[in-house]
Phi, psi and omega in degrees: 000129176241132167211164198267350186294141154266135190251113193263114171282139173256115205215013173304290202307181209240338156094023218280356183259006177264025174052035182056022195273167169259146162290332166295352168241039185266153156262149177260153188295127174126290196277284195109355188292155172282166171284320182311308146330327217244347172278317151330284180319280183331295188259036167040037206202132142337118202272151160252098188260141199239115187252198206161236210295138164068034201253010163287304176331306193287248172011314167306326208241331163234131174249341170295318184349112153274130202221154168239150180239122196269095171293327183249055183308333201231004154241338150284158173277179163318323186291306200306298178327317192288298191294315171309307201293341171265011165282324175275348176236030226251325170265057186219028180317158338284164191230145158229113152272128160208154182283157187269012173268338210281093207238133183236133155283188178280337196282354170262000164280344180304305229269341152320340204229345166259342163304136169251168199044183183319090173221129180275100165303140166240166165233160168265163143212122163344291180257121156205164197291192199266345190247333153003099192245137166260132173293099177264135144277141201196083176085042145108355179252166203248122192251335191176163181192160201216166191248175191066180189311143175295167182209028164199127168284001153276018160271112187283102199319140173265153208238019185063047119242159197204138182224134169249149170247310197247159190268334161315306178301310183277001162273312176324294218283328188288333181275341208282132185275125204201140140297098168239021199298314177265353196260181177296152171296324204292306193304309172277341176298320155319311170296295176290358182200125189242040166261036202253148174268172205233107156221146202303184123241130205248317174306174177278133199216115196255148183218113174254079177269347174214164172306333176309294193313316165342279162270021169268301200311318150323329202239334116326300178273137162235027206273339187253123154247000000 
């Protein structure tokens, strides 16, 4: 697989239900690969990673990395992380952002890396939490969106990737006047640029927020080989 994408990981945050593990070094089931490897395999491309907790480690241990450094990592959100690293890589369209919890098979990494244009990914998923964000859609475009439980089932959870294409799209997120200190990328990008498309994801996408998850994932899944 070859691709042309730049990928940028968010990889700042401090994880406080992972036991203090970093996440780009969990193994995945099957393979045995760290995620970092394994992300790295899937998008065929040197990761751009935007670090914060533990990044003399991450850094100590991988030195190839091209990396951003999130100086207030332990007081922001996911947006400020998202906007550095893409202040730095900003001619280097399409850019795909994803958060470092995130473990894909490849057939849902194929279809991230064959959308074209401005696109915000979903999932359909049942269960969700209160920071949970939903999409309302309306012909394949993102029309609106909401935090908590759904409150229509065609609404799709967004799963924290977003691929920028146009340079319209990556000035909205670098310019848009927002409190975004705290808040998720997906959520201000969504605020801040309202052409975005909407495509589904049907394959399997693992969200690793705790040690639960963890070993639910171990124990269970046979979805990544």
């Amino acid at each position: 697989m070859t691709s042309k994408n730049n990928i940028l990981i968010l990889a700042a945050g401090r994880g406080l239900a992972m036991d203090g593990i970093h996440k780009l070094k969990l193994s995945v089931p099957k393979t045995k690969e760290n995620l970092k490897t394994r992300l790295e395999r899937q998008f065929s491309t040197n990761l751009n990673v935007v670090i914060g907790y533990k990044g003399a480690e991450i850094l100590s241990e991988w030195p190839e990395i091209n990396f951003s450094y999130n100086h207030k990592w332990y007081e922001t959100g996911s947006s400020i992380s998202a906007l550095i690293g893409l202040e730095k890589i900003q001619n280097q369209l399409p850019i795909i952002i994803m958060p470092c919890d995130l473990i894909l098979s490849d057939s849902a990494v194929n279809k991230v890396l064959e959308s074209e244009g401005d696109v915000v990914f979903l999932k359909q998923r049942e269960n969700r939490s209160e920071s949970s964000l939903n999409c309302i859609t309306n012909s394949g475009k993102i029309v609106d969106s909401y935090r908590g439980q759904k409150r229509n089932n065609n609404d799709l959870e967004a799963i924290g990737i977003v691929k920028i294409s146009s340079q319209k799209c990556l000035t909205s997120l670098l310019h848009h006047n927002s409190e975004s200190e705290n808040s998720f990328f997906v959520e201000y990008a969504v605020e801040a640029f309202d052409h975005f498309l909407s495509v589904e994801i049907l394959d399997a996408v693992y969200e690793v927020n705790s040690v639960e998850d963890y070993l639910s994932l171990w124990e269970t899944s046979n979805d990544f080989s």
